[in-house]
Amino acid sequence: MASSMKILAGNSNHMLAESIAAYVGEPLTKCQVRRFADMEIFVEIQENVRGKDAFVIQSTSYPTNDHLMELLIMTDALRRSSARRITAVVPYFGYARQDRKPGPRTPISAKLVANLITRSGVDRVLTVDLHAGQIQGFFDIPTDNLYGAPVMVRDIKERMDLSNVMVVSPDVGGVVRARALAKRIDAPLAIVDKRRERAGESEVMNIIGDVTGKSCILVDDIIDSGGTLCNAAEALLAKGAKDVYAYITHGVLSGGAVARVAASKLKELVLTDTIQPTEAVRVAKNIRVISIAPLIGEAIQRTAREESVSSLFD
Ligand code: R5P
């Protein structure tokens, strides 16, 4: 019997899409997502999707606007081809850091993007480690926000001596996320507290917690310029930490971030593949990528079978 499921991939992360499709045991649906000469996006789904349960895998990573637009246009094509249900699988949800007004006359772009995705015809969203959990509420459709932590915890348990580990939040804003991971491996928690005592003076890094002799694991959702992590690693080593690792869900790694990490005191940066690793990431000596594909694949299968996905959060 023909499967009722269709998995489609935009251009943002083909490697992850292939791995997810392999886990689920379904081939990727033939689909062209290409550009006209003027760079407008054109999509052609080359298989029948009428009545199907469609999953579109697309991270809204760099180039964010192109990848977002691809997702919207693929959704429109599926809707007009009579797909029964469309799930946007957005392993990395870009624009998430603009989730509130930082000042007067500024946008809340995360909400705008959620509206765009919903209005394009998506029925549900599946994502990983939203920058802020409450962004789930920006979508007025069912939204599952998977946690990367179980994948990281498995890797940490395989590789590290847990008796000497200290989980560290690189800033006060990330304490909830870091504490949750610390709890899963029964490790203590430290916090890097950045303060600018007076305007014009440089930031001082205070470490809350005794990291002396500890193998520190910095935990965060995003590494972008790398500044937060590299500075935190320096501060921890200056306070006597034995070595510093980092586990980050989304490797945004803009500009010279990979070179910065390579030149930093981080012993190892472990990323998931929500964003497709560049060649520079793949060859970097102190960066390793672990795959989130089984987690997403499992969530897709359970969604298709109308089964609970909540145990994936444990
Ligand atoms: C901030 O709230 C995020 O959780 C990350 O800490 C931040 O995006 C990292 O940025 P960067 O690598 O540029 O310091």
Short mmCIF file of N, CA and C in Angstrom, two decimals, residues 100-231:
data_model
loop_
_atom_site.label_atom_id
_atom_site.label_comp_id
_atom_site.label_asym_id
_atom_site.label_seq_id
_atom_site.Cartn_x
_atom_site.Cartn_y
_atom_site.Cartn_z
N ARG A 100 10.64 40.17 21.14
CA ARG A 100 10.01 41.24 21.93
C ARG A 100 10.51 42.57 21.39
N LYS A 101 9.85 43.66 21.81
CA LYS A 101 10.30 44.98 21.35
C LYS A 101 11.45 45.45 22.23
N PRO A 102 12.66 45.55 21.68
CA PRO A 102 13.77 46.03 22.52
C PRO A 102 13.71 47.53 22.76
N GLY A 103 12.89 48.23 22.01
CA GLY A 103 12.77 49.67 22.19
C GLY A 103 11.55 50.15 21.43
N PRO A 104 11.24 51.42 21.53
CA PRO A 104 10.07 51.92 20.81
C PRO A 104 10.25 51.81 19.29
N ARG A 105 9.17 51.64 18.58
CA ARG A 105 9.14 51.61 17.10
C ARG A 105 10.04 50.52 16.51
N THR A 106 10.05 49.35 17.17
CA THR A 106 10.79 48.20 16.64
C THR A 106 9.81 47.04 16.44
N PRO A 107 10.16 46.07 15.57
CA PRO A 107 9.21 44.97 15.29
C PRO A 107 9.35 43.81 16.27
N ILE A 108 8.38 42.91 16.23
CA ILE A 108 8.54 41.60 16.88
C ILE A 108 8.57 40.60 15.73
N SER A 109 9.74 40.45 15.15
CA SER A 109 9.86 39.69 13.90
C SER A 109 9.55 38.22 14.07
N ALA A 110 9.81 37.66 15.26
CA ALA A 110 9.51 36.24 15.48
C ALA A 110 8.01 35.99 15.30
N LYS A 111 7.20 36.94 15.77
CA LYS A 111 5.74 36.80 15.63
C LYS A 111 5.33 36.96 14.17
N LEU A 112 5.95 37.94 13.50
CA LEU A 112 5.64 38.14 12.08
C LEU A 112 5.95 36.87 11.28
N VAL A 113 7.10 36.26 11.54
CA VAL A 113 7.49 35.05 10.80
C VAL A 113 6.53 33.91 11.13
N ALA A 114 6.14 33.81 12.40
CA ALA A 114 5.17 32.77 12.77
C ALA A 114 3.86 32.99 12.01
N ASN A 115 3.45 34.25 11.91
CA ASN A 115 2.21 34.55 11.15
C ASN A 115 2.36 34.16 9.68
N LEU A 116 3.52 34.50 9.10
CA LEU A 116 3.73 34.19 7.68
C LEU A 116 3.64 32.69 7.44
N ILE A 117 4.29 31.92 8.32
CA ILE A 117 4.29 30.45 8.15
C ILE A 117 2.86 29.92 8.28
N THR A 118 2.15 30.42 9.28
CA THR A 118 0.77 29.94 9.49
C THR A 118 -0.12 30.31 8.30
N ARG A 119 -0.02 31.57 7.87
CA ARG A 119 -0.91 32.03 6.80
C ARG A 119 -0.58 31.39 5.45
N SER A 120 0.62 30.86 5.29
CA SER A 120 0.95 30.21 4.02
C SER A 120 0.20 28.89 3.87
N GLY A 121 -0.33 28.37 4.99
CA GLY A 121 -1.14 27.15 4.89
C GLY A 121 -0.60 25.98 5.69
N VAL A 122 0.39 26.23 6.53
CA VAL A 122 0.93 25.16 7.37
C VAL A 122 -0.10 24.78 8.44
N ASP A 123 -0.24 23.48 8.72
CA ASP A 123 -1.18 23.02 9.74
C ASP A 123 -0.53 22.84 11.10
N ARG A 124 0.74 22.41 11.09
CA ARG A 124 1.44 22.28 12.36
C ARG A 124 2.94 22.51 12.17
N VAL A 125 3.59 22.79 13.28
CA VAL A 125 5.02 23.11 13.23
C VAL A 125 5.76 22.16 14.16
N LEU A 126 6.92 21.71 13.72
CA LEU A 126 7.80 20.88 14.54
C LEU A 126 9.16 21.57 14.52
N THR A 127 9.65 21.93 15.69
CA THR A 127 10.91 22.67 15.73
C THR A 127 11.77 22.16 16.88
N VAL A 128 12.96 22.71 17.02
CA VAL A 128 13.91 22.24 18.04
C VAL A 128 14.46 23.45 18.80
N ASP A 129 14.48 23.36 20.09
CA ASP A 129 15.08 24.37 20.97
C ASP A 129 14.82 25.81 20.49
N LEU A 130 13.57 26.20 20.55
CA LEU A 130 13.24 27.61 20.25
C LEU A 130 14.03 28.50 21.20
N HIS A 131 14.46 29.63 20.71
CA HIS A 131 15.27 30.53 21.54
C HIS A 131 14.55 30.86 22.86
N ALA A 132 13.25 31.03 22.77
CA ALA A 132 12.44 31.23 23.99
C ALA A 132 11.20 30.37 23.84
N GLY A 133 10.92 29.57 24.86
CA GLY A 133 9.82 28.61 24.77
C GLY A 133 8.49 29.25 24.39
N GLN A 134 8.31 30.49 24.84
CA GLN A 134 7.00 31.13 24.61
C GLN A 134 6.74 31.46 23.14
N ILE A 135 7.77 31.35 22.29
CA ILE A 135 7.55 31.59 20.85
C ILE A 135 6.56 30.55 20.31
N GLN A 136 6.47 29.40 20.99
CA GLN A 136 5.46 28.39 20.64
C GLN A 136 4.07 29.04 20.55
N GLY A 137 3.82 29.96 21.45
CA GLY A 137 2.51 30.63 21.50
C GLY A 137 2.33 31.65 20.39
N PHE A 138 3.39 31.96 19.64
CA PHE A 138 3.25 32.90 18.52
C PHE A 138 2.52 32.22 17.36
N PHE A 139 2.51 30.87 17.37
CA PHE A 139 1.80 30.11 16.33
C PHE A 139 0.42 29.76 16.86
N ASP A 140 -0.62 30.04 16.07
CA ASP A 140 -1.96 29.64 16.50
C ASP A 140 -2.32 28.29 15.92
N ILE A 141 -1.34 27.44 15.73
CA ILE A 141 -1.52 26.07 15.24
C ILE A 141 -0.67 25.17 16.14
N PRO A 142 -0.94 23.86 16.18
CA PRO A 142 -0.14 23.01 17.06
C PRO A 142 1.36 23.11 16.73
N THR A 143 2.15 23.29 17.77
CA THR A 143 3.60 23.47 17.59
C THR A 143 4.34 22.62 18.62
N ASP A 144 5.17 21.71 18.14
CA ASP A 144 5.98 20.90 19.05
C ASP A 144 7.40 21.44 19.04
N ASN A 145 7.88 21.76 20.23
CA ASN A 145 9.24 22.29 20.38
C ASN A 145 10.10 21.20 21.03
N LEU A 146 10.82 20.43 20.19
CA LEU A 146 11.64 19.34 20.73
C LEU A 146 12.88 19.91 21.42
N TYR A 147 13.41 19.16 22.37
CA TYR A 147 14.63 19.57 23.04
C TYR A 147 15.84 18.80 22.50
N GLY A 148 16.92 19.54 22.25
CA GLY A 148 18.15 18.88 21.82
C GLY A 148 18.85 18.18 22.98
N ALA A 149 18.46 18.51 24.22
CA ALA A 149 19.18 18.02 25.40
C ALA A 149 19.36 16.49 25.43
N PRO A 150 18.33 15.68 25.14
CA PRO A 150 18.56 14.23 25.24
C PRO A 150 19.68 13.74 24.31
N VAL A 151 19.80 14.36 23.14
CA VAL A 151 20.85 13.98 22.19
C VAL A 151 22.22 14.37 22.77
N MET A 152 22.28 15.56 23.37
CA MET A 152 23.54 16.02 23.98
C MET A 152 23.91 15.16 25.18
N VAL A 153 22.92 14.85 26.01
CA VAL A 153 23.18 14.07 27.22
C VAL A 153 23.76 12.70 26.87
N ARG A 154 23.22 12.09 25.83
CA ARG A 154 23.74 10.77 25.41
C ARG A 154 25.22 10.91 25.06
N ASP A 155 25.56 11.96 24.32
CA ASP A 155 26.94 12.16 23.89
C ASP A 155 27.85 12.44 25.10
N ILE A 156 27.36 13.28 26.01
CA ILE A 156 28.15 13.64 27.20
C ILE A 156 28.43 12.38 28.03
N LYS A 157 27.38 11.56 28.22
CA LYS A 157 27.53 10.35 29.05
C LYS A 157 28.53 9.38 28.43
N GLU A 158 28.56 9.33 27.09
CA GLU A 158 29.49 8.42 26.41
C GLU A 158 30.94 8.90 26.53
N ARG A 159 31.15 10.21 26.64
CA ARG A 159 32.50 10.74 26.47
C ARG A 159 33.15 11.31 27.72
N MET A 160 32.34 11.67 28.72
CA MET A 160 32.96 12.42 29.81
C MET A 160 32.84 11.71 31.15
N ASP A 161 33.78 12.07 32.03
CA ASP A 161 33.73 11.56 33.40
C ASP A 161 32.77 12.46 34.18
N LEU A 162 31.56 11.96 34.37
CA LEU A 162 30.51 12.81 34.94
C LEU A 162 30.81 13.26 36.37
N SER A 163 31.72 12.54 37.05
CA SER A 163 31.98 12.90 38.45
C SER A 163 32.72 14.23 38.56
N ASN A 164 33.32 14.69 37.44
CA ASN A 164 34.08 15.95 37.53
C ASN A 164 33.53 17.04 36.61
N VAL A 165 32.26 16.88 36.23
CA VAL A 165 31.68 17.84 35.27
C VAL A 165 30.90 18.94 35.98
N MET A 166 31.00 20.14 35.44
CA MET A 166 30.19 21.28 35.91
C MET A 166 29.50 21.86 34.69
N VAL A 167 28.18 21.92 34.69
CA VAL A 167 27.46 22.55 33.59
C VAL A 167 27.45 24.06 33.84
N VAL A 168 27.67 24.83 32.77
CA VAL A 168 27.76 26.29 32.94
C VAL A 168 26.84 27.00 31.96
N SER A 169 26.07 27.94 32.47
CA SER A 169 25.30 28.82 31.59
C SER A 169 26.18 30.01 31.22
N PRO A 170 26.34 30.31 29.93
CA PRO A 170 27.25 31.40 29.54
C PRO A 170 26.70 32.79 29.84
N ASP A 171 25.42 32.86 30.19
CA ASP A 171 24.87 34.14 30.66
C ASP A 171 23.65 33.87 31.53
N VAL A 172 23.20 34.91 32.20
CA VAL A 172 22.10 34.73 33.16
C VAL A 172 20.82 34.29 32.43
N GLY A 173 20.65 34.76 31.19
CA GLY A 173 19.46 34.43 30.42
C GLY A 173 19.34 32.95 30.09
N GLY A 174 20.45 32.22 30.12
CA GLY A 174 20.41 30.82 29.71
C GLY A 174 20.35 29.83 30.86
N VAL A 175 20.10 30.36 32.09
CA VAL A 175 20.18 29.49 33.27
C VAL A 175 19.16 28.34 33.23
N VAL A 176 17.93 28.63 32.79
CA VAL A 176 16.90 27.57 32.80
C VAL A 176 17.33 26.41 31.91
N ARG A 177 17.84 26.75 30.73
CA ARG A 177 18.27 25.72 29.77
C ARG A 177 19.44 24.90 30.36
N ALA A 178 20.44 25.60 30.92
CA ALA A 178 21.62 24.91 31.46
C ALA A 178 21.24 24.07 32.67
N ARG A 179 20.36 24.60 33.51
CA ARG A 179 19.96 23.85 34.71
C ARG A 179 19.26 22.55 34.30
N ALA A 180 18.44 22.63 33.25
CA ALA A 180 17.71 21.43 32.81
C ALA A 180 18.71 20.36 32.36
N LEU A 181 19.76 20.76 31.66
CA LEU A 181 20.75 19.76 31.21
C LEU A 181 21.54 19.23 32.41
N ALA A 182 21.90 20.13 33.34
CA ALA A 182 22.65 19.71 34.54
C ALA A 182 21.86 18.65 35.31
N LYS A 183 20.55 18.87 35.39
CA LYS A 183 19.70 17.93 36.12
C LYS A 183 19.72 16.54 35.46
N ARG A 184 19.70 16.54 34.13
CA ARG A 184 19.68 15.25 33.41
C ARG A 184 20.94 14.44 33.66
N ILE A 185 22.08 15.11 33.93
CA ILE A 185 23.32 14.34 34.15
C ILE A 185 23.77 14.43 35.61
N ASP A 186 22.88 15.00 36.44
CA ASP A 186 23.14 15.07 37.88
C ASP A 186 24.47 15.80 38.16
N ALA A 187 24.66 16.92 37.49
CA ALA A 187 25.91 17.69 37.66
C ALA A 187 25.58 19.05 38.29
N PRO A 188 26.56 19.66 38.96
CA PRO A 188 26.31 21.00 39.51
C PRO A 188 26.29 22.06 38.41
N LEU A 189 25.79 23.24 38.75
CA LEU A 189 25.61 24.32 37.76
C LEU A 189 26.39 25.56 38.18
N ALA A 190 27.06 26.18 37.23
CA ALA A 190 27.69 27.48 37.47
C ALA A 190 27.13 28.47 36.43
N ILE A 191 27.30 29.75 36.69
CA ILE A 191 26.72 30.77 35.80
C ILE A 191 27.77 31.84 35.53
N VAL A 192 27.89 32.23 34.27
CA VAL A 192 28.76 33.37 33.94
C VAL A 192 27.86 34.61 33.97
N ASP A 193 28.24 35.52 34.85
CA ASP A 193 27.44 36.73 35.03
C ASP A 193 28.24 37.91 34.46
N LYS A 194 27.78 38.43 33.30
CA LYS A 194 28.49 39.54 32.66
C LYS A 194 27.95 40.86 33.21
N ARG A 195 28.82 41.70 33.67
CA ARG A 195 28.37 42.99 34.20
C ARG A 195 29.23 44.12 33.68
N ARG A 196 28.57 45.23 33.35
CA ARG A 196 29.29 46.47 33.04
C ARG A 196 29.03 47.38 34.23
N GLU A 197 30.02 47.54 35.09
CA GLU A 197 29.79 48.28 36.34
C GLU A 197 29.41 49.73 36.05
N ARG A 198 30.14 50.36 35.12
CA ARG A 198 29.83 51.76 34.75
C ARG A 198 29.85 51.89 33.24
N ALA A 199 29.02 52.81 32.72
CA ALA A 199 28.97 53.02 31.28
C ALA A 199 30.37 53.35 30.76
N GLY A 200 30.76 52.77 29.64
CA GLY A 200 32.07 53.07 29.06
C GLY A 200 33.15 52.13 29.55
N GLU A 201 32.91 51.41 30.65
CA GLU A 201 33.91 50.45 31.14
C GLU A 201 33.64 49.09 30.50
N SER A 202 34.71 48.28 30.35
CA SER A 202 34.46 46.98 29.70
C SER A 202 33.76 46.03 30.67
N GLU A 203 33.11 45.02 30.05
CA GLU A 203 32.32 44.07 30.84
C GLU A 203 33.21 43.22 31.74
N VAL A 204 32.73 42.95 32.94
CA VAL A 204 33.46 42.07 33.85
C VAL A 204 32.71 40.75 33.88
N MET A 205 33.46 39.64 33.81
CA MET A 205 32.82 38.33 33.86
C MET A 205 32.97 37.76 35.26
N ASN A 206 31.90 37.64 35.98
CA ASN A 206 31.94 36.98 37.29
C ASN A 206 31.43 35.55 37.12
N ILE A 207 32.07 34.62 37.81
CA ILE A 207 31.58 33.24 37.75
C ILE A 207 30.87 32.94 39.07
N ILE A 208 29.62 32.57 38.96
CA ILE A 208 28.88 32.17 40.16
C ILE A 208 29.01 30.66 40.28
N GLY A 209 29.74 30.20 41.28
CA GLY A 209 30.00 28.76 41.46
C GLY A 209 31.50 28.51 41.39
N ASP A 210 31.96 27.44 42.08
CA ASP A 210 33.40 27.14 42.12
C ASP A 210 33.74 26.13 41.02
N VAL A 211 34.46 26.59 40.00
CA VAL A 211 34.77 25.72 38.85
C VAL A 211 36.19 25.15 38.92
N THR A 212 36.88 25.38 40.01
CA THR A 212 38.28 24.94 40.10
C THR A 212 38.42 23.44 39.83
N GLY A 213 39.28 23.10 38.88
CA GLY A 213 39.57 21.70 38.57
C GLY A 213 38.46 20.97 37.81
N LYS A 214 37.40 21.69 37.48
CA LYS A 214 36.25 21.04 36.84
C LYS A 214 36.36 21.02 35.31
N SER A 215 35.78 19.99 34.70
CA SER A 215 35.56 20.00 33.26
C SER A 215 34.22 20.71 33.06
N CYS A 216 34.28 21.90 32.48
CA CYS A 216 33.07 22.72 32.36
C CYS A 216 32.39 22.47 31.01
N ILE A 217 31.07 22.37 31.03
CA ILE A 217 30.29 22.24 29.80
C ILE A 217 29.38 23.45 29.68
N LEU A 218 29.72 24.34 28.75
CA LEU A 218 28.85 25.48 28.47
C LEU A 218 27.67 25.00 27.62
N VAL A 219 26.48 25.45 27.97
CA VAL A 219 25.29 25.01 27.24
C VAL A 219 24.53 26.25 26.77
N ASP A 220 24.17 26.27 25.49
CA ASP A 220 23.41 27.41 24.96
C ASP A 220 22.59 26.93 23.77
N ASP A 221 21.64 27.75 23.34
CA ASP A 221 20.84 27.35 22.17
C ASP A 221 21.55 27.74 20.88
N ILE A 222 22.24 28.88 20.88
CA ILE A 222 22.80 29.43 19.63
C ILE A 222 24.26 29.82 19.85
N ILE A 223 25.10 29.52 18.87
CA ILE A 223 26.38 30.22 18.77
C ILE A 223 26.33 31.00 17.47
N ASP A 224 26.50 32.32 17.58
CA ASP A 224 26.43 33.15 16.38
C ASP A 224 27.84 33.69 16.08
N SER A 225 28.22 34.81 16.67
CA SER A 225 29.59 35.31 16.45
C SER A 225 30.62 34.48 17.21
N GLY A 226 30.16 33.79 18.23
CA GLY A 226 31.07 33.00 19.07
C GLY A 226 31.59 33.78 20.27
N GLY A 227 31.27 35.07 20.32
CA GLY A 227 31.78 35.93 21.39
C GLY A 227 31.38 35.44 22.77
N THR A 228 30.11 35.13 22.93
CA THR A 228 29.61 34.71 24.25
C THR A 228 30.41 33.50 24.76
N LEU A 229 30.54 32.48 23.91
CA LEU A 229 31.19 31.24 24.34
C LEU A 229 32.69 31.39 24.55
N CYS A 230 33.36 32.04 23.60
CA CYS A 230 34.82 32.15 23.70
C CYS A 230 35.21 32.97 24.93
N ASN A 231 34.46 34.04 25.19
CA ASN A 231 34.76 34.86 26.37
C ASN A 231 34.47 34.07 27.66
#
